[in-house]
PDB file of C-alpha atoms and ligand atoms in Angstrom:
ATOM      1  CA  MET A 243      13.041  32.442 -44.305  1.00  0.00           C
ATOM      2  CA  SER A 244      12.979  28.987 -45.763  1.00  0.00           C
ATOM      3  CA  ASN A 245       9.930  26.804 -45.721  1.00  0.00           C
ATOM      4  CA  MET A 246      11.817  24.129 -43.927  1.00  0.00           C
ATOM      5  CA  VAL A 247       9.500  21.322 -42.875  1.00  0.00           C
ATOM      6  CA  LEU A 248      10.461  19.724 -39.609  1.00  0.00           C
ATOM      7  CA  PRO A 249      10.426  15.943 -39.583  1.00  0.00           C
ATOM      8  CA  PRO A 250       7.355  14.713 -37.731  1.00  0.00           C
ATOM      9  CA  ILE A 251       7.697  13.387 -34.212  1.00  0.00           C
ATOM     10  CA  GLN A 252       7.588   9.625 -34.146  1.00  0.00           C
ATOM     11  CA  ILE A 253       5.986   7.783 -31.241  1.00  0.00           C
ATOM     12  CA  VAL A 254       7.141   4.175 -31.340  1.00  0.00           C
ATOM     13  CA  PRO A 255       5.485   1.867 -28.784  1.00  0.00           C
ATOM     14  CA  THR A 256       7.919  -0.470 -27.044  1.00  0.00           C
ATOM     15  CA  SER A 257       5.564  -3.463 -27.238  1.00  0.00           C
ATOM     16  CA  ALA A 258       7.658  -4.799 -24.372  1.00  0.00           C
ATOM     17  CA  ALA A 259       4.961  -5.860 -21.924  1.00  0.00           C
ATOM     18  CA  SER A 260       3.049  -8.817 -23.321  1.00  0.00           C
ATOM     19  CA  ASP A 261      -0.166  -8.191 -21.336  1.00  0.00           C
ATOM     20  CA  ALA A 262       0.001  -4.401 -21.441  1.00  0.00           C
ATOM     21  CA  PRO A 263      -0.196  -3.385 -25.091  1.00  0.00           C
ATOM     22  CA  GLY A 264       0.747   0.248 -25.652  1.00  0.00           C
ATOM     23  CA  PHE A 265       2.698   0.453 -22.415  1.00  0.00           C
ATOM     24  CA  GLY A 266       5.838   2.544 -22.989  1.00  0.00           C
ATOM     25  CA  ALA A 267       6.962   4.310 -26.145  1.00  0.00           C
ATOM     26  CA  GLU A 268      10.097   5.850 -27.580  1.00  0.00           C
ATOM     27  CA  VAL A 269       9.749   9.379 -28.930  1.00  0.00           C
ATOM     28  CA  ARG A 270      12.044  10.049 -31.864  1.00  0.00           C
ATOM     29  CA  GLY A 271      12.927  13.077 -33.925  1.00  0.00           C
ATOM     30  CA  ILE A 272      13.054  15.767 -31.264  1.00  0.00           C
ATOM     31  CA  ASP A 273      15.443  17.845 -29.181  1.00  0.00           C
ATOM     32  CA  LEU A 274      13.904  18.474 -25.757  1.00  0.00           C
ATOM     33  CA  ARG A 275      15.676  21.847 -25.515  1.00  0.00           C
ATOM     34  CA  SER A 276      13.744  23.358 -28.400  1.00  0.00           C
ATOM     35  CA  LEU A 277      10.238  21.953 -28.538  1.00  0.00           C
ATOM     36  CA  SER A 278       7.451  23.840 -30.262  1.00  0.00           C
ATOM     37  CA  GLU A 279       4.057  24.095 -28.562  1.00  0.00           C
ATOM     38  CA  VAL A 280       2.675  21.619 -31.067  1.00  0.00           C
ATOM     39  CA  ALA A 281       5.474  19.135 -30.458  1.00  0.00           C
ATOM     40  CA  PHE A 282       5.057  19.466 -26.707  1.00  0.00           C
ATOM     41  CA  ALA A 283       1.310  18.845 -26.992  1.00  0.00           C
ATOM     42  CA  SER A 284       1.945  15.567 -28.828  1.00  0.00           C
ATOM     43  CA  ILE A 285       4.479  14.520 -26.212  1.00  0.00           C
ATOM     44  CA  GLU A 286       2.048  15.278 -23.395  1.00  0.00           C
ATOM     45  CA  GLN A 287      -0.655  13.242 -25.116  1.00  0.00           C
ATOM     46  CA  ALA A 288       1.770  10.368 -25.759  1.00  0.00           C
ATOM     47  CA  TRP A 289       2.724  10.419 -22.082  1.00  0.00           C
ATOM     48  CA  ILE A 290      -0.940  10.020 -21.083  1.00  0.00           C
ATOM     49  CA  ASP A 291      -1.442   7.303 -23.714  1.00  0.00           C
ATOM     50  CA  HIS A 292       1.744   5.274 -23.118  1.00  0.00           C
ATOM     51  CA  GLN A 293       2.553   6.138 -19.452  1.00  0.00           C
ATOM     52  CA  VAL A 294       6.332   5.931 -19.902  1.00  0.00           C
ATOM     53  CA  LEU A 295       8.286   7.739 -22.626  1.00  0.00           C
ATOM     54  CA  LEU A 296      11.909   7.296 -23.658  1.00  0.00           C
ATOM     55  CA  PHE A 297      13.868  10.034 -25.438  1.00  0.00           C
ATOM     56  CA  ARG A 298      17.340   9.054 -26.616  1.00  0.00           C
ATOM     57  CA  ASP A 299      20.420  11.180 -27.293  1.00  0.00           C
ATOM     58  CA  GLN A 300      19.440  14.212 -25.230  1.00  0.00           C
ATOM     59  CA  ARG A 301      22.258  16.152 -23.585  1.00  0.00           C
ATOM     60  CA  LEU A 302      20.502  18.335 -21.065  1.00  0.00           C
ATOM     61  CA  THR A 303      21.992  20.605 -18.450  1.00  0.00           C
ATOM     62  CA  ASP A 304      20.097  20.806 -15.144  1.00  0.00           C
ATOM     63  CA  HIS A 305      18.607  24.037 -16.434  1.00  0.00           C
ATOM     64  CA  ASP A 306      17.405  22.339 -19.653  1.00  0.00           C
ATOM     65  CA  LEU A 307      15.969  19.469 -17.624  1.00  0.00           C
ATOM     66  CA  ILE A 308      14.043  21.851 -15.386  1.00  0.00           C
ATOM     67  CA  MET A 309      12.794  23.922 -18.332  1.00  0.00           C
ATOM     68  CA  PHE A 310      11.443  20.792 -20.038  1.00  0.00           C
ATOM     69  CA  ALA A 311       9.897  19.459 -16.820  1.00  0.00           C
ATOM     70  CA  ARG A 312       8.180  22.800 -16.091  1.00  0.00           C
ATOM     71  CA  ARG A 313       6.192  22.528 -19.300  1.00  0.00           C
ATOM     72  CA  PHE A 314       4.155  19.805 -17.547  1.00  0.00           C
ATOM     73  CA  GLY A 315       3.463  21.937 -14.469  1.00  0.00           C
ATOM     74  CA  ASP A 316       5.021  23.143 -11.238  1.00  0.00           C
ATOM     75  CA  LEU A 317       7.905  21.086  -9.906  1.00  0.00           C
ATOM     76  CA  ASP A 318       8.136  19.510  -6.481  1.00  0.00           C
ATOM     77  CA  GLN A 319      11.254  20.023  -4.440  1.00  0.00           C
ATOM     78  CA  ALA A 320      13.283  16.840  -4.454  1.00  0.00           C
ATOM     79  CA  PRO A 321      13.246  14.776  -1.259  1.00  0.00           C
ATOM     80  CA  ILE A 322      16.248  15.181   1.020  1.00  0.00           C
ATOM     81  CA  GLN A 323      19.176  13.143  -0.286  1.00  0.00           C
ATOM     82  CA  GLU A 324      20.617  10.331   1.789  1.00  0.00           C
ATOM     83  CA  ASN A 325      23.674  12.526   2.342  1.00  0.00           C
ATOM     84  CA  GLY A 326      21.407  14.910   4.265  1.00  0.00           C
ATOM     85  CA  GLN A 327      21.569  17.683   1.693  1.00  0.00           C
ATOM     86  CA  ARG A 328      18.321  19.327   0.795  1.00  0.00           C
ATOM     87  CA  PHE A 329      19.385  20.118  -2.745  1.00  0.00           C
ATOM     88  CA  VAL A 330      22.224  19.978  -5.125  1.00  0.00           C
ATOM     89  CA  ALA A 331      24.249  22.976  -6.286  1.00  0.00           C
ATOM     90  CA  GLY A 332      21.457  25.358  -5.337  1.00  0.00           C
ATOM     91  CA  ILE A 333      18.806  23.640  -7.456  1.00  0.00           C
ATOM     92  CA  PRO A 334      16.135  22.256  -5.094  1.00  0.00           C
ATOM     93  CA  GLU A 335      14.134  20.603  -7.895  1.00  0.00           C
ATOM     94  CA  ILE A 336      16.911  18.196  -8.890  1.00  0.00           C
ATOM     95  CA  TYR A 337      17.264  14.840  -7.165  1.00  0.00           C
ATOM     96  CA  VAL A 338      20.526  13.041  -7.854  1.00  0.00           C
ATOM     97  CA  VAL A 339      20.386   9.263  -8.125  1.00  0.00           C
ATOM     98  CA  SER A 340      23.951   8.046  -7.919  1.00  0.00           C
ATOM     99  CA  ASN A 341      26.363   5.680  -6.211  1.00  0.00           C
ATOM    100  CA  VAL A 342      29.330   7.991  -6.835  1.00  0.00           C
ATOM    101  CA  VAL A 343      31.235   9.054  -3.723  1.00  0.00           C
ATOM    102  CA  GLU A 344      33.269  12.255  -3.775  1.00  0.00           C
ATOM    103  CA  ASN A 345      35.486  13.238  -0.835  1.00  0.00           C
ATOM    104  CA  GLY A 346      33.838  10.514   1.229  1.00  0.00           C
ATOM    105  CA  VAL A 347      30.300  11.790   0.609  1.00  0.00           C
ATOM    106  CA  ALA A 348      27.754  10.197  -1.740  1.00  0.00           C
ATOM    107  CA  ILE A 349      26.704  12.776  -4.351  1.00  0.00           C
ATOM    108  CA  GLY A 350      23.256  11.215  -4.675  1.00  0.00           C
ATOM    109  CA  SER A 351      20.861   8.580  -3.395  1.00  0.00           C
ATOM    110  CA  LEU A 352      19.993   4.897  -3.852  1.00  0.00           C
ATOM    111  CA  GLY A 353      23.569   3.571  -3.932  1.00  0.00           C
ATOM    112  CA  ALA A 354      24.325   0.620  -6.228  1.00  0.00           C
ATOM    113  CA  GLY A 355      21.862  -1.888  -4.792  1.00  0.00           C
ATOM    114  CA  GLU A 356      18.416  -2.854  -5.944  1.00  0.00           C
ATOM    115  CA  ALA A 357      15.682  -0.220  -5.739  1.00  0.00           C
ATOM    116  CA  VAL A 358      12.483  -2.150  -5.083  1.00  0.00           C
ATOM    117  CA  TRP A 359       9.165  -1.569  -6.875  1.00  0.00           C
ATOM    118  CA  HIS A 360       7.667   1.773  -5.930  1.00  0.00           C
ATOM    119  CA  THR A 361       5.939   4.973  -6.932  1.00  0.00           C
ATOM    120  CA  ASP A 362       7.800   8.214  -6.175  1.00  0.00           C
ATOM    121  CA  MET A 363       6.973  10.122  -3.000  1.00  0.00           C
ATOM    122  CA  SER A 364       3.544   8.539  -2.559  1.00  0.00           C
ATOM    123  CA  TYR A 365       3.839   9.064   1.215  1.00  0.00           C
ATOM    124  CA  LEU A 366       2.807  12.667   0.429  1.00  0.00           C
ATOM    125  CA  GLU A 367      -0.808  13.792   0.369  1.00  0.00           C
ATOM    126  CA  ALA A 368      -0.465  14.858  -3.274  1.00  0.00           C
ATOM    127  CA  PRO A 369       2.406  12.854  -4.796  1.00  0.00           C
ATOM    128  CA  PRO A 370       4.157  14.032  -7.983  1.00  0.00           C
ATOM    129  CA  LYS A 371       2.177  13.270 -11.137  1.00  0.00           C
ATOM    130  CA  ALA A 372       5.334  12.550 -13.104  1.00  0.00           C
ATOM    131  CA  SER A 373       9.038  12.020 -12.668  1.00  0.00           C
ATOM    132  CA  MET A 374      11.812  12.027 -15.220  1.00  0.00           C
ATOM    133  CA  LEU A 375      15.341  10.672 -15.093  1.00  0.00           C
ATOM    134  CA  HIS A 376      18.155  11.854 -17.314  1.00  0.00           C
ATOM    135  CA  ALA A 377      21.198   9.575 -17.639  1.00  0.00           C
ATOM    136  CA  LEU A 378      24.557  11.348 -17.318  1.00  0.00           C
ATOM    137  CA  GLU A 379      26.757   8.316 -16.587  1.00  0.00           C
ATOM    138  CA  VAL A 380      25.758   4.652 -16.768  1.00  0.00           C
ATOM    139  CA  PRO A 381      27.502   1.394 -15.852  1.00  0.00           C
ATOM    140  CA  ALA A 382      28.476  -1.074 -18.576  1.00  0.00           C
ATOM    141  CA  ALA A 383      26.112  -3.640 -17.057  1.00  0.00           C
ATOM    142  CA  GLY A 384      23.261  -3.632 -14.543  1.00  0.00           C
ATOM    143  CA  GLY A 385      21.276  -0.694 -13.217  1.00  0.00           C
ATOM    144  CA  ASP A 386      18.396  -1.313 -15.642  1.00  0.00           C
ATOM    145  CA  THR A 387      15.089   0.281 -14.658  1.00  0.00           C
ATOM    146  CA  SER A 388      11.793  -1.578 -15.046  1.00  0.00           C
ATOM    147  CA  PHE A 389       8.332  -0.074 -15.224  1.00  0.00           C
ATOM    148  CA  CYS A 390       5.030  -1.729 -14.414  1.00  0.00           C
ATOM    149  CA  ASP A 391       1.630  -0.820 -15.908  1.00  0.00           C
ATOM    150  CA  MET A 392      -0.841  -0.335 -13.066  1.00  0.00           C
ATOM    151  CA  TYR A 393      -3.843  -0.026 -15.420  1.00  0.00           C
ATOM    152  CA  ALA A 394      -3.108  -3.502 -16.739  1.00  0.00           C
ATOM    153  CA  ALA A 395      -2.551  -4.744 -13.189  1.00  0.00           C
ATOM    154  CA  PHE A 396      -6.019  -3.526 -12.222  1.00  0.00           C
ATOM    155  CA  ASP A 397      -7.824  -4.572 -15.404  1.00  0.00           C
ATOM    156  CA  SER A 398      -6.556  -8.140 -15.086  1.00  0.00           C
ATOM    157  CA  LEU A 399      -7.321  -8.629 -11.390  1.00  0.00           C
ATOM    158  CA  PRO A 400      -9.419 -11.709 -10.774  1.00  0.00           C
ATOM    159  CA  GLU A 401     -13.018 -10.591 -10.171  1.00  0.00           C
ATOM    160  CA  THR A 402     -13.091 -11.546  -6.481  1.00  0.00           C
ATOM    161  CA  LEU A 403      -9.875  -9.673  -5.769  1.00  0.00           C
ATOM    162  CA  ARG A 404     -11.074  -6.654  -7.731  1.00  0.00           C
ATOM    163  CA  ARG A 405     -14.272  -6.487  -5.715  1.00  0.00           C
ATOM    164  CA  ARG A 406     -12.314  -6.685  -2.473  1.00  0.00           C
ATOM    165  CA  ALA A 407      -9.799  -4.033  -3.557  1.00  0.00           C
ATOM    166  CA  ILE A 408     -12.279  -1.321  -4.531  1.00  0.00           C
ATOM    167  CA  GLY A 409     -13.064   0.870  -1.533  1.00  0.00           C
ATOM    168  CA  LEU A 410      -9.966  -0.096   0.489  1.00  0.00           C
ATOM    169  CA  ARG A 411      -7.248   2.363   1.385  1.00  0.00           C
ATOM    170  CA  VAL A 412      -3.559   1.555   1.649  1.00  0.00           C
ATOM    171  CA  LYS A 413      -0.873   3.255   3.699  1.00  0.00           C
ATOM    172  CA  HIS A 414       2.107   4.499   1.688  1.00  0.00           C
ATOM    173  CA  ASP A 415       5.068   4.383   4.000  1.00  0.00           C
ATOM    174  CA  GLY A 416       7.382   7.347   4.473  1.00  0.00           C
ATOM    175  CA  THR A 417      10.020   5.559   6.565  1.00  0.00           C
ATOM    176  CA  TYR A 418      12.281   4.124   3.868  1.00  0.00           C
ATOM    177  CA  ASN A 419      13.201   5.108   0.338  1.00  0.00           C
ATOM    178  CA  SER A 420      13.220   2.546  -2.467  1.00  0.00           C
ATOM    179  CA  GLY A 421      16.868   1.699  -1.824  1.00  0.00           C
ATOM    180  CA  GLY A 422      15.907   0.682   1.716  1.00  0.00           C
ATOM    181  CA  TYR A 423      17.539   3.736   3.307  1.00  0.00           C
ATOM    182  CA  LEU A 424      15.880   5.482   6.220  1.00  0.00           C
ATOM    183  CA  ARG A 425      14.513   8.890   5.279  1.00  0.00           C
ATOM    184  CA  GLN A 426      15.994  11.877   7.074  1.00  0.00           C
ATOM    185  CA  GLY A 427      14.483  12.607  10.469  1.00  0.00           C
ATOM    186  CA  VAL A 428      12.279   9.489  10.661  1.00  0.00           C
ATOM    187  CA  ILE A 429      12.331   7.154  13.656  1.00  0.00           C
ATOM    188  CA  PRO A 430      11.476   3.691  12.308  1.00  0.00           C
ATOM    189  CA  SER A 431       8.679   1.615  13.799  1.00  0.00           C
ATOM    190  CA  ASP A 432       8.015  -2.108  13.258  1.00  0.00           C
ATOM    191  CA  ASP A 433       4.296  -1.561  13.095  1.00  0.00           C
ATOM    192  CA  PRO A 434       3.005  -0.270   9.748  1.00  0.00           C
ATOM    193  CA  ARG A 435       0.026   1.288  11.532  1.00  0.00           C
ATOM    194  CA  ASP A 436       2.289   3.683  13.456  1.00  0.00           C
ATOM    195  CA  ALA A 437       4.769   4.443  10.687  1.00  0.00           C
ATOM    196  CA  PRO A 438       4.673   7.854   9.003  1.00  0.00           C
ATOM    197  CA  GLY A 439       2.863   7.816   5.696  1.00  0.00           C
ATOM    198  CA  ARG A 440      -0.398   8.473   3.963  1.00  0.00           C
ATOM    199  CA  LEU A 441      -3.514   6.466   3.217  1.00  0.00           C
ATOM    200  CA  HIS A 442      -4.584   6.536  -0.441  1.00  0.00           C
ATOM    201  CA  PRO A 443      -7.312   4.568  -2.208  1.00  0.00           C
ATOM    202  CA  LEU A 444      -6.019   1.173  -3.346  1.00  0.00           C
ATOM    203  CA  VAL A 445      -7.909   1.574  -6.606  1.00  0.00           C
ATOM    204  CA  CYS A 446      -7.610   5.069  -8.064  1.00  0.00           C
ATOM    205  CA  THR A 447      -9.026   6.753 -11.126  1.00  0.00           C
ATOM    206  CA  HIS A 448      -6.552   8.605 -13.293  1.00  0.00           C
ATOM    207  CA  PRO A 449      -7.673  12.243 -13.508  1.00  0.00           C
ATOM    208  CA  GLU A 450      -6.735  12.605 -17.181  1.00  0.00           C
ATOM    209  CA  SER A 451      -7.314   9.223 -18.800  1.00  0.00           C
ATOM    210  CA  GLY A 452     -10.311   8.336 -16.606  1.00  0.00           C
ATOM    211  CA  ARG A 453      -8.952   4.771 -16.351  1.00  0.00           C
ATOM    212  CA  ARG A 454      -8.773   2.876 -13.077  1.00  0.00           C
ATOM    213  CA  MET A 455      -5.497   1.560 -11.717  1.00  0.00           C
ATOM    214  CA  LEU A 456      -4.026  -0.145  -8.706  1.00  0.00           C
ATOM    215  CA  TYR A 457      -2.183   2.348  -6.521  1.00  0.00           C
ATOM    216  CA  LEU A 458       0.309   0.450  -4.385  1.00  0.00           C
ATOM    217  CA  GLY A 459       3.261   2.781  -3.752  1.00  0.00           C
ATOM    218  CA  ARG A 460       5.658   0.425  -2.043  1.00  0.00           C
ATOM    219  CA  ARG A 461       5.369  -2.903  -0.296  1.00  0.00           C
ATOM    220  CA  ARG A 462       7.529  -2.401   2.781  1.00  0.00           C
ATOM    221  CA  MET A 463       5.494  -1.138   5.769  1.00  0.00           C
ATOM    222  CA  ALA A 464       2.335  -0.929   3.669  1.00  0.00           C
ATOM    223  CA  TRP A 465      -0.920  -1.470   5.509  1.00  0.00           C
ATOM    224  CA  ILE A 466      -4.527  -1.678   4.422  1.00  0.00           C
ATOM    225  CA  GLY A 467      -6.293   0.883   6.579  1.00  0.00           C
ATOM    226  CA  GLY A 468      -8.507  -0.565   9.329  1.00  0.00           C
ATOM    227  CA  MET A 469      -7.438  -4.157   8.706  1.00  0.00           C
ATOM    228  CA  ASP A 470      -5.763  -6.549  11.084  1.00  0.00           C
ATOM    229  CA  VAL A 471      -2.017  -6.496  10.213  1.00  0.00           C
ATOM    230  CA  ALA A 472      -1.801 -10.218   9.348  1.00  0.00           C
ATOM    231  CA  ALA A 473      -4.855 -10.026   7.067  1.00  0.00           C
ATOM    232  CA  SER A 474      -3.511  -6.864   5.477  1.00  0.00           C
ATOM    233  CA  GLU A 475      -0.144  -8.562   4.827  1.00  0.00           C
ATOM    234  CA  ALA A 476      -1.835 -11.550   3.193  1.00  0.00           C
ATOM    235  CA  LEU A 477      -4.025  -9.427   0.929  1.00  0.00           C
ATOM    236  CA  LEU A 478      -1.135  -7.127  -0.003  1.00  0.00           C
ATOM    237  CA  ASP A 479       1.066 -10.113  -0.867  1.00  0.00           C
ATOM    238  CA  GLU A 480      -1.624 -11.457  -3.165  1.00  0.00           C
ATOM    239  CA  ILE A 481      -2.182  -8.122  -4.897  1.00  0.00           C
ATOM    240  CA  TRP A 482       1.533  -7.380  -5.217  1.00  0.00           C
ATOM    241  CA  ALA A 483       2.268 -10.795  -6.724  1.00  0.00           C
ATOM    242  CA  HIS A 484      -0.396 -10.111  -9.315  1.00  0.00           C
ATOM    243  CA  ALA A 485       0.637  -6.517 -10.075  1.00  0.00           C
ATOM    244  CA  THR A 486       4.354  -7.096 -10.596  1.00  0.00           C
ATOM    245  CA  GLN A 487       4.124  -9.948 -13.096  1.00  0.00           C
ATOM    246  CA  ALA A 488       6.627  -9.698 -15.947  1.00  0.00           C
ATOM    247  CA  ALA A 489       3.730  -9.517 -18.418  1.00  0.00           C
ATOM    248  CA  PHE A 490       2.930  -5.973 -17.230  1.00  0.00           C
ATOM    249  CA  THR A 491       6.497  -4.677 -17.210  1.00  0.00           C
ATOM    250  CA  TRP A 492       9.020  -3.056 -19.500  1.00  0.00           C
ATOM    251  CA  THR A 493      12.730  -2.974 -18.647  1.00  0.00           C
ATOM    252  CA  HIS A 494      14.887  -0.151 -19.871  1.00  0.00           C
ATOM    253  CA  ARG A 495      18.618  -0.576 -20.484  1.00  0.00           C
ATOM    254  CA  TRP A 496      20.168   2.879 -20.136  1.00  0.00           C
ATOM    255  CA  ARG A 497      22.471   4.799 -22.466  1.00  0.00           C
ATOM    256  CA  VAL A 498      24.042   8.152 -21.658  1.00  0.00           C
ATOM    257  CA  GLY A 499      21.720  10.900 -22.902  1.00  0.00           C
ATOM    258  CA  ASP A 500      18.506   8.952 -22.292  1.00  0.00           C
ATOM    259  CA  LEU A 501      15.623  10.732 -20.661  1.00  0.00           C
ATOM    260  CA  VAL A 502      12.754   8.618 -19.352  1.00  0.00           C
ATOM    261  CA  LEU A 503       9.542  10.290 -18.256  1.00  0.00           C
ATOM    262  CA  TRP A 504       6.883   8.323 -16.399  1.00  0.00           C
ATOM    263  CA  ASP A 505       3.368   8.926 -15.216  1.00  0.00           C
ATOM    264  CA  ASN A 506       3.860   8.418 -11.509  1.00  0.00           C
ATOM    265  CA  ARG A 507       0.144   7.749 -10.914  1.00  0.00           C
ATOM    266  CA  CYS A 508      -0.368   4.699 -13.106  1.00  0.00           C
ATOM    267  CA  THR A 509       3.070   3.055 -13.081  1.00  0.00           C
ATOM    268  CA  MET A 510       5.598   1.680 -10.620  1.00  0.00           C
ATOM    269  CA  HIS A 511       9.332   1.286 -11.204  1.00  0.00           C
ATOM    270  CA  ARG A 512      12.308  -0.602  -9.786  1.00  0.00           C
ATOM    271  CA  ARG A 513      16.039  -0.733 -10.493  1.00  0.00           C
ATOM    272  CA  ASP A 514      18.452  -3.631 -10.786  1.00  0.00           C
ATOM    273  CA  PRO A 515      21.629  -3.523  -8.706  1.00  0.00           C
ATOM    274  CA  PHE A 516      24.966  -2.908 -10.420  1.00  0.00           C
ATOM    275  CA  ASP A 517      28.690  -3.110  -9.669  1.00  0.00           C
ATOM    276  CA  ALA A 518      29.379  -0.652  -6.857  1.00  0.00           C
ATOM    277  CA  ALA A 519      32.767   0.115  -8.415  1.00  0.00           C
ATOM    278  CA  ALA A 520      31.082   1.385 -11.599  1.00  0.00           C
ATOM    279  CA  ARG A 521      29.642   4.907 -11.874  1.00  0.00           C
ATOM    280  CA  ARG A 522      25.991   5.733 -12.449  1.00  0.00           C
ATOM    281  CA  ILE A 523      24.681   9.319 -12.320  1.00  0.00           C
ATOM    282  CA  MET A 524      21.076  10.258 -13.060  1.00  0.00           C
ATOM    283  CA  HIS A 525      19.350  13.571 -12.466  1.00  0.00           C
ATOM    284  CA  ARG A 526      15.625  13.540 -11.681  1.00  0.00           C
ATOM    285  CA  THR A 527      12.861  16.120 -11.601  1.00  0.00           C
ATOM    286  CA  GLN A 528       9.357  15.512 -10.295  1.00  0.00           C
ATOM    287  CA  ILE A 529       6.230  17.352 -11.436  1.00  0.00           C
ATOM    288  CA  SER A 530       3.737  18.262  -8.735  1.00  0.00           C
ATOM    289  CA  GLY A 531       0.425  16.489  -8.480  1.00  0.00           C
ATOM    290  CA  SER A 532      -2.447  18.923  -8.178  1.00  0.00           C
ATOM    291  CA  ALA A 533      -4.630  16.767  -5.952  1.00  0.00           C
ATOM    292  CA  PRO A 534      -4.512  13.657  -3.777  1.00  0.00           C
ATOM    293  CA  PRO A 535      -5.111  10.398  -5.659  1.00  0.00           C
ATOM    294  CA  ALA A 536      -8.856   9.685  -5.731  1.00  0.00           C
ATOM    295  CA  GLY A 537     -10.822   6.468  -5.933  1.00  0.00           C
TER     296      GLY A 537
HETATM  297  C1  OGA B 245      13.948   7.376  -9.106  1.00  0.00           C
HETATM  298  C2  OGA B 245      14.292   5.954  -9.119  1.00  0.00           C
HETATM  299  C3  OGA B 245      15.682   4.322 -10.196  1.00  0.00           C
HETATM  300  C4  OGA B 245      16.846   4.340 -11.112  1.00  0.00           C
HETATM  301  O1  OGA B 245      14.786   8.194  -9.496  1.00  0.00           O
HETATM  302  O2  OGA B 245      12.839   7.711  -8.692  1.00  0.00           O
HETATM  303  O3  OGA B 245      13.594   5.164  -8.587  1.00  0.00           O
HETATM  304  O4  OGA B 245      16.848   3.591 -12.069  1.00  0.00           O
HETATM  305  N1  OGA B 245      15.373   5.633  -9.824  1.00  0.00           N
HETATM  306  O5  OGA B 245      17.766   5.112 -10.881  1.00  0.00           O
HETATM  307 MN1   MN B 246      11.745   6.221  -7.903  1.00  0.00          MN
END
């Protein structure tokens, strides 16, 4: 046995979001397939502290991806893909995000268009606490993913808006996914009050950091519970315009082998469109939330 000393893990903040210091960090010096308990504990803490973590140069099989994700907790089953399949190659925890078409059938979801700002699966009573995407194939241009810091969005709300927001609940729509595609088995309605979905507090407290954040989910078909639809639309527009300012966001340009892990409670994300003739394949896992978001 040698007394080999492993190089320490480095946590390098992105410093990308001008009004959200500490939002996003790159973790260097690790292989996600062989993490010690100590290394995992520092990653988990960094994830709470920085909300979004980037790991470069990982080459994970689906099994490796699931083994890493399980260290954070139980995994949710992935939502049904747009192609109607419940899961991929017998692995129900993996969600494939891809525009690639094989034998006339899309192998994944979200196509090549824009994916609008959202939080994953927040139409559920207890949405996943985290999601991670692993890049297997990426286009030469486009398809960047941006993240938004919902702590910063809350902390910087003008006082009058903050006072109005606390105590309200917002409906997280389950009709459409972030690519604008209808979810399997849903009959769309024009009225956000009738649409399937879940009401969650608009201002939530993060169960681990104790910090407060805006919890918006997605804009389309959102509704502030109990409010007249026109008034709800106006208030949501105001809050959304505030929350998605560039000063709270970090945009990630993908390389093959990247893994990005986000705290799904205190961030939102969106994706730029890309050339539909190019190939992009990402595999995602989502870690179960233990409780509904609380105010
Ligand atoms: C997701 C998602 C965007 C992307 O997998 O939840 O929103 O960049 N993906 O592929
Ligand atoms: Mn998503």
